[in-house]
Amino acid sequence: MTAPAAARFDKATVRALYDRPLLPLLDEARKVHLAHHPDNEVQLCTLLSVKTGGCPEDCSYCPQSSKYDTNVGAEKMLDVNQVIASARRAKELGSTRFCMGAAWREVKEGPAFDRVVEMVKGVKDLGLEACVTLGMVNESQAKRLADAGLDAYNHNLDTSRENYKSIIRTRTFDDRLRTLANVRNAGITVCSGGIIGMGETDDDRCEMLRTLANLEPQPESVPINALVPVEGTPLADRPPVDPFDLVRMIAVARILMPKARVRLSAGRESMTREAQMLCLMAGANSIFFGEKLLTTSNPNESDDLAFLRDAGLGTMAPNV
Ligand code: SAM
Ligand code: DTB
Ligand code: SF4
């Protein structure tokens, strides 16, 4: 047996990067960004919740957990045709990636999973990148998704190992890592990131990024979310995230994971254009596009297209 490879980044290195003054950190992140992504293009990804609410997990940030009394109730799963119609519309508006979410703890074999597999095939037939986020998945389920043409699986670490239990009690950080390994072994690309603004420390933020950056290979896609506080969840009263904190997180993610697509994810609706621009300068090269995330709202498409045009940024062309 060979010894495991040494981790690429240690705790102190990541924290030292995170603690750099913001402007030099931004300069460095921009340099790394331009070296690996000289195109200055932003990928537009559209989200659709294909099975909303009623989730048995207790993630403190999530309006879809059945443990909390929020305005999101358990809904029936969407039909394949409804999903394909949404994907077609997303493509017409300029998205190149379509991500389908289900409020599940884990995938279970059966008609609902069969339907997700059909959704993936339909999205691929439109020429879009297909991504799903379905909770925990084992290797044979991941293989079935891969065979259907799935490009990416989203499964966020959300926070550090140390802080995980204070946010989620119904599963562990190791459960999360296991699913990421199953996805990777099935040949699907990994989309994994986290959330800031949940009361975590700077060390928690650094450790989350360090765990992601030490994955071999690194995730192809890293969503950085600012908490959208939702009435009824335990985190409903969290103060808004300081946009500079988001800029800092994105810059560190960019430097640690130069090739990844870093996605400026939830929370844009409460940010100014200037703050979003700084996030793009810090290395974000993807956004969620469309008026809705999964259950909460997002800027509308025409405002986003105007923003990108004014910022002088192109959008990623469809992969034909
Ligand atoms: N049930 C699946 C799971 O948890 O893996 C997939 C859906 S879940 C809603 C996907 C991700 O959305 C979570 O991991 C979390 O990072 C993010 N998310 C959920 N609620 C959020 C909120 N209120 N603000 C910011 N991000 C949120
Ligand atoms: C991710 O990191 N953020 C997206 C996507 N991956 C699935 C979800 C954000 C959800 C925000 C709360 C909601 O709309 O329910
Ligand atoms: Fe369920 Fe995912 Fe929400 Fe957690 S984040 S409660 S697993 S839908």
mmCIF file with all atom_site columns, N, CA and C in Angstrom, residues 161-221:
data_model
loop_
_atom_site.group_PDB
_atom_site.id
_atom_site.type_symbol
_atom_site.label_atom_id
_atom_site.label_alt_id
_atom_site.label_comp_id
_atom_site.label_asym_id
_atom_site.label_entity_id
_atom_site.label_seq_id
_atom_site.pdbx_PDB_ins_code
_atom_site.Cartn_x
_atom_site.Cartn_y
_atom_site.Cartn_z
_atom_site.occupancy
_atom_site.B_iso_or_equiv
_atom_site.pdbx_formal_charge
_atom_site.auth_seq_id
_atom_site.auth_comp_id
_atom_site.auth_asym_id
_atom_site.auth_atom_id
_atom_site.pdbx_PDB_model_num
ATOM 1   N N  . ARG A 1 161 ? -15.083 21.238 8.780   1.00 0.00 ? 161 ARG A N  1
ATOM 2   C CA . ARG A 1 161 ? -15.368 20.010 9.541   1.00 0.00 ? 161 ARG A CA 1
ATOM 3   C C  . ARG A 1 161 ? -15.722 20.363 10.991  1.00 0.00 ? 161 ARG A C  1
ATOM 4   N N  . GLU A 1 162 ? -14.956 21.297 11.583  1.00 0.00 ? 162 GLU A N  1
ATOM 5   C CA . GLU A 1 162 ? -15.162 21.653 12.993  1.00 0.00 ? 162 GLU A CA 1
ATOM 6   C C  . GLU A 1 162 ? -16.542 22.269 13.216  1.00 0.00 ? 162 GLU A C  1
ATOM 7   N N  . ASN A 1 163 ? -16.982 23.061 12.262  1.00 0.00 ? 163 ASN A N  1
ATOM 8   C CA . ASN A 1 163 ? -18.242 23.799 12.446  1.00 0.00 ? 163 ASN A CA 1
ATOM 9   C C  . ASN A 1 163 ? -19.459 23.006 11.949  1.00 0.00 ? 163 ASN A C  1
ATOM 10  N N  . TYR A 1 164 ? -19.203 21.918 11.245  1.00 0.00 ? 164 TYR A N  1
ATOM 11  C CA . TYR A 1 164 ? -20.296 21.217 10.555  1.00 0.00 ? 164 TYR A CA 1
ATOM 12  C C  . TYR A 1 164 ? -21.462 20.865 11.488  1.00 0.00 ? 164 TYR A C  1
ATOM 13  N N  . LYS A 1 165 ? -21.101 20.309 12.697  1.00 0.00 ? 165 LYS A N  1
ATOM 14  C CA . LYS A 1 165 ? -22.162 19.851 13.611  1.00 0.00 ? 165 LYS A CA 1
ATOM 15  C C  . LYS A 1 165 ? -23.019 20.984 14.143  1.00 0.00 ? 165 LYS A C  1
ATOM 16  N N  . SER A 1 166 ? -22.502 22.206 14.106  1.00 0.00 ? 166 SER A N  1
ATOM 17  C CA . SER A 1 166 ? -23.327 23.296 14.616  1.00 0.00 ? 166 SER A CA 1
ATOM 18  C C  . SER A 1 166 ? -24.333 23.757 13.557  1.00 0.00 ? 166 SER A C  1
ATOM 19  N N  . ILE A 1 167 ? -24.183 23.295 12.321  1.00 0.00 ? 167 ILE A N  1
ATOM 20  C CA . ILE A 1 167 ? -25.084 23.712 11.239  1.00 0.00 ? 167 ILE A CA 1
ATOM 21  C C  . ILE A 1 167 ? -26.024 22.565 10.845  1.00 0.00 ? 167 ILE A C  1
ATOM 22  N N  . ILE A 1 168 ? -25.487 21.339 10.867  1.00 0.00 ? 168 ILE A N  1
ATOM 23  C CA . ILE A 1 168 ? -26.254 20.167 10.421  1.00 0.00 ? 168 ILE A CA 1
ATOM 24  C C  . ILE A 1 168 ? -25.980 19.021 11.390  1.00 0.00 ? 168 ILE A C  1
ATOM 25  N N  . ARG A 1 169 ? -27.047 18.427 11.917  1.00 0.00 ? 169 ARG A N  1
ATOM 26  C CA . ARG A 1 169 ? -26.843 17.301 12.838  1.00 0.00 ? 169 ARG A CA 1
ATOM 27  C C  . ARG A 1 169 ? -27.241 15.949 12.247  1.00 0.00 ? 169 ARG A C  1
ATOM 28  N N  . THR A 1 170 ? -27.974 15.978 11.139  1.00 0.00 ? 170 THR A N  1
ATOM 29  C CA . THR A 1 170 ? -28.511 14.717 10.608  1.00 0.00 ? 170 THR A CA 1
ATOM 30  C C  . THR A 1 170 ? -27.544 13.982 9.671   1.00 0.00 ? 170 THR A C  1
ATOM 31  N N  . ARG A 1 171 ? -26.379 14.559 9.403   1.00 0.00 ? 171 ARG A N  1
ATOM 32  C CA . ARG A 1 171 ? -25.350 13.846 8.644   1.00 0.00 ? 171 ARG A CA 1
ATOM 33  C C  . ARG A 1 171 ? -24.000 14.451 9.014   1.00 0.00 ? 171 ARG A C  1
ATOM 34  N N  . THR A 1 172 ? -22.929 13.823 8.551   1.00 0.00 ? 172 THR A N  1
ATOM 35  C CA . THR A 1 172 ? -21.600 14.273 8.969   1.00 0.00 ? 172 THR A CA 1
ATOM 36  C C  . THR A 1 172 ? -20.793 14.804 7.774   1.00 0.00 ? 172 THR A C  1
ATOM 37  N N  . PHE A 1 173 ? -19.731 15.485 8.121   1.00 0.00 ? 173 PHE A N  1
ATOM 38  C CA . PHE A 1 173 ? -18.799 16.000 7.124   1.00 0.00 ? 173 PHE A CA 1
ATOM 39  C C  . PHE A 1 173 ? -18.215 14.838 6.314   1.00 0.00 ? 173 PHE A C  1
ATOM 40  N N  . ASP A 1 174 ? -17.954 13.715 6.996   1.00 0.00 ? 174 ASP A N  1
ATOM 41  C CA . ASP A 1 174 ? -17.420 12.548 6.277   1.00 0.00 ? 174 ASP A CA 1
ATOM 42  C C  . ASP A 1 174 ? -18.437 11.970 5.299   1.00 0.00 ? 174 ASP A C  1
ATOM 43  N N  . ASP A 1 175 ? -19.740 12.017 5.648   1.00 0.00 ? 175 ASP A N  1
ATOM 44  C CA . ASP A 1 175 ? -20.776 11.600 4.680   1.00 0.00 ? 175 ASP A CA 1
ATOM 45  C C  . ASP A 1 175 ? -20.637 12.425 3.403   1.00 0.00 ? 175 ASP A C  1
ATOM 46  N N  . ARG A 1 176 ? -20.405 13.717 3.613   1.00 0.00 ? 176 ARG A N  1
ATOM 47  C CA . ARG A 1 176 ? -20.287 14.629 2.469   1.00 0.00 ? 176 ARG A CA 1
ATOM 48  C C  . ARG A 1 176 ? -19.092 14.230 1.588   1.00 0.00 ? 176 ARG A C  1
ATOM 49  N N  . LEU A 1 177 ? -17.948 14.008 2.252   1.00 0.00 ? 177 LEU A N  1
ATOM 50  C CA . LEU A 1 177 ? -16.734 13.660 1.496   1.00 0.00 ? 177 LEU A CA 1
ATOM 51  C C  . LEU A 1 177 ? -16.911 12.330 0.763   1.00 0.00 ? 177 LEU A C  1
ATOM 52  N N  . ARG A 1 178 ? -17.656 11.406 1.382   1.00 0.00 ? 178 ARG A N  1
ATOM 53  C CA . ARG A 1 178 ? -17.870 10.095 0.751   1.00 0.00 ? 178 ARG A CA 1
ATOM 54  C C  . ARG A 1 178 ? -18.639 10.272 -0.554  1.00 0.00 ? 178 ARG A C  1
ATOM 55  N N  . THR A 1 179 ? -19.686 11.075 -0.525  1.00 0.00 ? 179 THR A N  1
ATOM 56  C CA . THR A 1 179 ? -20.448 11.305 -1.760  1.00 0.00 ? 179 THR A CA 1
ATOM 57  C C  . THR A 1 179 ? -19.567 11.941 -2.830  1.00 0.00 ? 179 THR A C  1
ATOM 58  N N  . LEU A 1 180 ? -18.738 12.896 -2.421  1.00 0.00 ? 180 LEU A N  1
ATOM 59  C CA . LEU A 1 180 ? -17.856 13.527 -3.424  1.00 0.00 ? 180 LEU A CA 1
ATOM 60  C C  . LEU A 1 180 ? -16.933 12.485 -4.057  1.00 0.00 ? 180 LEU A C  1
ATOM 61  N N  . ALA A 1 181 ? -16.453 11.545 -3.259  1.00 0.00 ? 181 ALA A N  1
ATOM 62  C CA . ALA A 1 181 ? -15.576 10.489 -3.802  1.00 0.00 ? 181 ALA A CA 1
ATOM 63  C C  . ALA A 1 181 ? -16.369 9.588  -4.751  1.00 0.00 ? 181 ALA A C  1
ATOM 64  N N  . ASN A 1 182 ? -17.613 9.265  -4.394  1.00 0.00 ? 182 ASN A N  1
ATOM 65  C CA . ASN A 1 182 ? -18.436 8.410  -5.261  1.00 0.00 ? 182 ASN A CA 1
ATOM 66  C C  . ASN A 1 182 ? -18.683 9.068  -6.618  1.00 0.00 ? 182 ASN A C  1
ATOM 67  N N  . VAL A 1 183 ? -18.929 10.366 -6.569  1.00 0.00 ? 183 VAL A N  1
ATOM 68  C CA . VAL A 1 183 ? -19.177 11.128 -7.795  1.00 0.00 ? 183 VAL A CA 1
ATOM 69  C C  . VAL A 1 183 ? -17.922 11.118 -8.668  1.00 0.00 ? 183 VAL A C  1
ATOM 70  N N  . ARG A 1 184 ? -16.809 11.389 -8.021  1.00 0.00 ? 184 ARG A N  1
ATOM 71  C CA . ARG A 1 184 ? -15.518 11.435 -8.737  1.00 0.00 ? 184 ARG A CA 1
ATOM 72  C C  . ARG A 1 184 ? -15.204 10.073 -9.354  1.00 0.00 ? 184 ARG A C  1
ATOM 73  N N  . ASN A 1 185 ? -15.406 9.010  -8.579  1.00 0.00 ? 185 ASN A N  1
ATOM 74  C CA . ASN A 1 185 ? -15.086 7.661  -9.083  1.00 0.00 ? 185 ASN A CA 1
ATOM 75  C C  . ASN A 1 185 ? -15.966 7.259  -10.255 1.00 0.00 ? 185 ASN A C  1
ATOM 76  N N  . ALA A 1 186 ? -17.165 7.841  -10.332 1.00 0.00 ? 186 ALA A N  1
ATOM 77  C CA . ALA A 1 186 ? -18.069 7.524  -11.445 1.00 0.00 ? 186 ALA A CA 1
ATOM 78  C C  . ALA A 1 186 ? -17.719 8.333  -12.694 1.00 0.00 ? 186 ALA A C  1
ATOM 79  N N  . GLY A 1 187 ? -16.751 9.238  -12.570 1.00 0.00 ? 187 GLY A N  1
ATOM 80  C CA . GLY A 1 187 ? -16.322 10.010 -13.743 1.00 0.00 ? 187 GLY A CA 1
ATOM 81  C C  . GLY A 1 187 ? -17.138 11.274 -13.979 1.00 0.00 ? 187 GLY A C  1
ATOM 82  N N  . ILE A 1 188 ? -17.846 11.724 -12.940 1.00 0.00 ? 188 ILE A N  1
ATOM 83  C CA . ILE A 1 188 ? -18.631 12.965 -13.052 1.00 0.00 ? 188 ILE A CA 1
ATOM 84  C C  . ILE A 1 188 ? -17.797 14.091 -12.440 1.00 0.00 ? 188 ILE A C  1
ATOM 85  N N  . THR A 1 189 ? -17.885 15.298 -12.986 1.00 0.00 ? 189 THR A N  1
ATOM 86  C CA . THR A 1 189 ? -17.098 16.376 -12.379 1.00 0.00 ? 189 THR A CA 1
ATOM 87  C C  . THR A 1 189 ? -17.768 16.840 -11.083 1.00 0.00 ? 189 THR A C  1
ATOM 88  N N  . VAL A 1 190 ? -16.929 17.374 -10.202 1.00 0.00 ? 190 VAL A N  1
ATOM 89  C CA . VAL A 1 190 ? -17.376 17.735 -8.859  1.00 0.00 ? 190 VAL A CA 1
ATOM 90  C C  . VAL A 1 190 ? -17.625 19.236 -8.754  1.00 0.00 ? 190 VAL A C  1
ATOM 91  N N  . CYS A 1 191 ? -18.804 19.583 -8.247  1.00 0.00 ? 191 CYS A N  1
ATOM 92  C CA . CYS A 1 191 ? -19.146 20.967 -7.921  1.00 0.00 ? 191 CYS A CA 1
ATOM 93  C C  . CYS A 1 191 ? -19.356 21.000 -6.423  1.00 0.00 ? 191 CYS A C  1
ATOM 94  N N  . SER A 1 192 ? -18.458 21.684 -5.708  1.00 0.00 ? 192 SER A N  1
ATOM 95  C CA . SER A 1 192 ? -18.589 21.718 -4.253  1.00 0.00 ? 192 SER A CA 1
ATOM 96  C C  . SER A 1 192 ? -18.029 23.012 -3.692  1.00 0.00 ? 192 SER A C  1
ATOM 97  N N  . GLY A 1 193 ? -18.814 23.631 -2.821  1.00 0.00 ? 193 GLY A N  1
ATOM 98  C CA . GLY A 1 193 ? -18.390 24.891 -2.221  1.00 0.00 ? 193 GLY A CA 1
ATOM 99  C C  . GLY A 1 193 ? -19.051 25.052 -0.870  1.00 0.00 ? 193 GLY A C  1
ATOM 100 N N  . GLY A 1 194 ? -19.474 26.266 -0.560  1.00 0.00 ? 194 GLY A N  1
ATOM 101 C CA . GLY A 1 194 ? -20.056 26.475 0.760   1.00 0.00 ? 194 GLY A CA 1
ATOM 102 C C  . GLY A 1 194 ? -20.773 27.793 0.889   1.00 0.00 ? 194 GLY A C  1
ATOM 103 N N  . ILE A 1 195 ? -21.062 28.101 2.147   1.00 0.00 ? 195 ILE A N  1
ATOM 104 C CA . ILE A 1 195 ? -21.870 29.285 2.476   1.00 0.00 ? 195 ILE A CA 1
ATOM 105 C C  . ILE A 1 195 ? -21.101 30.138 3.479   1.00 0.00 ? 195 ILE A C  1
ATOM 106 N N  . ILE A 1 196 ? -21.137 31.442 3.329   1.00 0.00 ? 196 ILE A N  1
ATOM 107 C CA . ILE A 1 196 ? -20.635 32.288 4.414   1.00 0.00 ? 196 ILE A CA 1
ATOM 108 C C  . ILE A 1 196 ? -21.811 33.097 4.987   1.00 0.00 ? 196 ILE A C  1
ATOM 109 N N  . GLY A 1 197 ? -21.631 33.530 6.223   1.00 0.00 ? 197 GLY A N  1
ATOM 110 C CA . GLY A 1 197 ? -22.675 34.335 6.860   1.00 0.00 ? 197 GLY A CA 1
ATOM 111 C C  . GLY A 1 197 ? -23.527 33.537 7.829   1.00 0.00 ? 197 GLY A C  1
ATOM 112 N N  . MET A 1 198 ? -23.038 32.319 8.206   1.00 0.00 ? 198 MET A N  1
ATOM 113 C CA . MET A 1 198 ? -23.828 31.492 9.123   1.00 0.00 ? 198 MET A CA 1
ATOM 114 C C  . MET A 1 198 ? -23.336 31.610 10.564  1.00 0.00 ? 198 MET A C  1
ATOM 115 N N  . GLY A 1 199 ? -22.396 32.525 10.814  1.00 0.00 ? 199 GLY A N  1
ATOM 116 C CA . GLY A 1 199 ? -21.823 32.666 12.152  1.00 0.00 ? 199 GLY A CA 1
ATOM 117 C C  . GLY A 1 199 ? -20.503 31.935 12.288  1.00 0.00 ? 199 GLY A C  1
ATOM 118 N N  . GLU A 1 200 ? -19.940 31.467 11.172  1.00 0.00 ? 200 GLU A N  1
ATOM 119 C CA . GLU A 1 200 ? -18.662 30.739 11.187  1.00 0.00 ? 200 GLU A CA 1
ATOM 120 C C  . GLU A 1 200 ? -17.497 31.711 11.432  1.00 0.00 ? 200 GLU A C  1
ATOM 121 N N  . THR A 1 201 ? -16.382 31.165 11.900  1.00 0.00 ? 201 THR A N  1
ATOM 122 C CA . THR A 1 201 ? -15.197 31.994 12.125  1.00 0.00 ? 201 THR A CA 1
ATOM 123 C C  . THR A 1 201 ? -14.385 32.087 10.826  1.00 0.00 ? 201 THR A C  1
ATOM 124 N N  . ASP A 1 202 ? -13.395 32.970 10.843  1.00 0.00 ? 202 ASP A N  1
ATOM 125 C CA . ASP A 1 202 ? -12.500 33.052 9.680   1.00 0.00 ? 202 ASP A CA 1
ATOM 126 C C  . ASP A 1 202 ? -11.780 31.724 9.484   1.00 0.00 ? 202 ASP A C  1
ATOM 127 N N  . ASP A 1 203 ? -11.414 31.066 10.595  1.00 0.00 ? 203 ASP A N  1
ATOM 128 C CA . ASP A 1 203 ? -10.759 29.754 10.473  1.00 0.00 ? 203 ASP A CA 1
ATOM 129 C C  . ASP A 1 203 ? -11.689 28.743 9.803   1.00 0.00 ? 203 ASP A C  1
ATOM 130 N N  . ASP A 1 204 ? -12.976 28.786 10.142  1.00 0.00 ? 204 ASP A N  1
ATOM 131 C CA . ASP A 1 204 ? -13.915 27.854 9.486   1.00 0.00 ? 204 ASP A CA 1
ATOM 132 C C  . ASP A 1 204 ? -13.937 28.092 7.977   1.00 0.00 ? 204 ASP A C  1
ATOM 133 N N  . ARG A 1 205 ? -13.946 29.345 7.587   1.00 0.00 ? 205 ARG A N  1
ATOM 134 C CA . ARG A 1 205 ? -13.957 29.652 6.145   1.00 0.00 ? 205 ARG A CA 1
ATOM 135 C C  . ARG A 1 205 ? -12.697 29.111 5.474   1.00 0.00 ? 205 ARG A C  1
ATOM 136 N N  . CYS A 1 206 ? -11.570 29.357 6.133   1.00 0.00 ? 206 CYS A N  1
ATOM 137 C CA . CYS A 1 206 ? -10.289 28.898 5.554   1.00 0.00 ? 206 CYS A CA 1
ATOM 138 C C  . CYS A 1 206 ? -10.243 27.382 5.480   1.00 0.00 ? 206 CYS A C  1
ATOM 139 N N  . GLU A 1 207 ? -10.714 26.726 6.535   1.00 0.00 ? 207 GLU A N  1
ATOM 140 C CA . GLU A 1 207 ? -10.640 25.263 6.557   1.00 0.00 ? 207 GLU A CA 1
ATOM 141 C C  . GLU A 1 207 ? -11.551 24.642 5.515   1.00 0.00 ? 207 GLU A C  1
ATOM 142 N N  . MET A 1 208 ? -12.690 25.267 5.281   1.00 0.00 ? 208 MET A N  1
ATOM 143 C CA . MET A 1 208 ? -13.567 24.738 4.227   1.00 0.00 ? 208 MET A CA 1
ATOM 144 C C  . MET A 1 208 ? -12.859 24.822 2.871   1.00 0.00 ? 208 MET A C  1
ATOM 145 N N  . LEU A 1 209 ? -12.263 25.990 2.600   1.00 0.00 ? 209 LEU A N  1
ATOM 146 C CA . LEU A 1 209 ? -11.572 26.143 1.308   1.00 0.00 ? 209 LEU A CA 1
ATOM 147 C C  . LEU A 1 209 ? -10.374 25.206 1.221   1.00 0.00 ? 209 LEU A C  1
ATOM 148 N N  . ARG A 1 210 ? -9.717  25.015 2.352   1.00 0.00 ? 210 ARG A N  1
ATOM 149 C CA . ARG A 1 210 ? -8.537  24.136 2.355   1.00 0.00 ? 210 ARG A CA 1
ATOM 150 C C  . ARG A 1 210 ? -8.947  22.697 2.042   1.00 0.00 ? 210 ARG A C  1
ATOM 151 N N  . THR A 1 211 ? -10.048 22.243 2.638   1.00 0.00 ? 211 THR A N  1
ATOM 152 C CA . THR A 1 211 ? -10.496 20.861 2.358   1.00 0.00 ? 211 THR A CA 1
ATOM 153 C C  . THR A 1 211 ? -10.806 20.716 0.868   1.00 0.00 ? 211 THR A C  1
ATOM 154 N N  . LEU A 1 212 ? -11.480 21.696 0.306   1.00 0.00 ? 212 LEU A N  1
ATOM 155 C CA . LEU A 1 212 ? -11.825 21.624 -1.130  1.00 0.00 ? 212 LEU A CA 1
ATOM 156 C C  . LEU A 1 212 ? -10.555 21.615 -1.981  1.00 0.00 ? 212 LEU A C  1
ATOM 157 N N  . ALA A 1 213 ? -9.618  22.511 -1.627  1.00 0.00 ? 213 ALA A N  1
ATOM 158 C CA . ALA A 1 213 ? -8.403  22.643 -2.447  1.00 0.00 ? 213 ALA A CA 1
ATOM 159 C C  . ALA A 1 213 ? -7.503  21.424 -2.321  1.00 0.00 ? 213 ALA A C  1
ATOM 160 N N  . ASN A 1 214 ? -7.636  20.692 -1.218  1.00 0.00 ? 214 ASN A N  1
ATOM 161 C CA . ASN A 1 214 ? -6.801  19.496 -1.032  1.00 0.00 ? 214 ASN A CA 1
ATOM 162 C C  . ASN A 1 214 ? -7.420  18.240 -1.618  1.00 0.00 ? 214 ASN A C  1
ATOM 163 N N  . LEU A 1 215 ? -8.604  18.338 -2.181  1.00 0.00 ? 215 LEU A N  1
ATOM 164 C CA . LEU A 1 215 ? -9.175  17.172 -2.861  1.00 0.00 ? 215 LEU A CA 1
ATOM 165 C C  . LEU A 1 215 ? -8.332  16.900 -4.101  1.00 0.00 ? 215 LEU A C  1
ATOM 166 N N  . GLU A 1 216 ? -8.161  15.623 -4.407  1.00 0.00 ? 216 GLU A N  1
ATOM 167 C CA . GLU A 1 216 ? -7.370  15.225 -5.589  1.00 0.00 ? 216 GLU A CA 1
ATOM 168 C C  . GLU A 1 216 ? -8.255  14.455 -6.541  1.00 0.00 ? 216 GLU A C  1
ATOM 169 N N  . PRO A 1 217 ? -8.563  14.942 -7.730  1.00 0.00 ? 217 PRO A N  1
ATOM 170 C CA . PRO A 1 217 ? -8.275  16.290 -8.182  1.00 0.00 ? 217 PRO A CA 1
ATOM 171 C C  . PRO A 1 217 ? -9.209  17.313 -7.522  1.00 0.00 ? 217 PRO A C  1
ATOM 172 N N  . GLN A 1 218 ? -8.862  18.573 -7.687  1.00 0.00 ? 218 GLN A N  1
ATOM 173 C CA . GLN A 1 218 ? -9.688  19.625 -7.099  1.00 0.00 ? 218 GLN A CA 1
ATOM 174 C C  . GLN A 1 218 ? -11.051 19.683 -7.798  1.00 0.00 ? 218 GLN A C  1
ATOM 175 N N  . PRO A 1 219 ? -12.077 20.225 -7.114  1.00 0.00 ? 219 PRO A N  1
ATOM 176 C CA . PRO A 1 219 ? -13.383 20.359 -7.776  1.00 0.00 ? 219 PRO A CA 1
ATOM 177 C C  . PRO A 1 219 ? -13.262 21.236 -9.024  1.00 0.00 ? 219 PRO A C  1
ATOM 178 N N  . GLU A 1 220 ? -14.009 20.872 -10.041 1.00 0.00 ? 220 GLU A N  1
ATOM 179 C CA . GLU A 1 220 ? -14.029 21.671 -11.279 1.00 0.00 ? 220 GLU A CA 1
ATOM 180 C C  . GLU A 1 220 ? -14.834 22.944 -11.072 1.00 0.00 ? 220 GLU A C  1
ATOM 181 N N  . SER A 1 221 ? -15.703 22.912 -10.071 1.00 0.00 ? 221 SER A N  1
ATOM 182 C CA . SER A 1 221 ? -16.618 24.034 -9.897  1.00 0.00 ? 221 SER A CA 1
ATOM 183 C C  . SER A 1 221 ? -16.827 24.280 -8.398  1.00 0.00 ? 221 SER A C  1
#
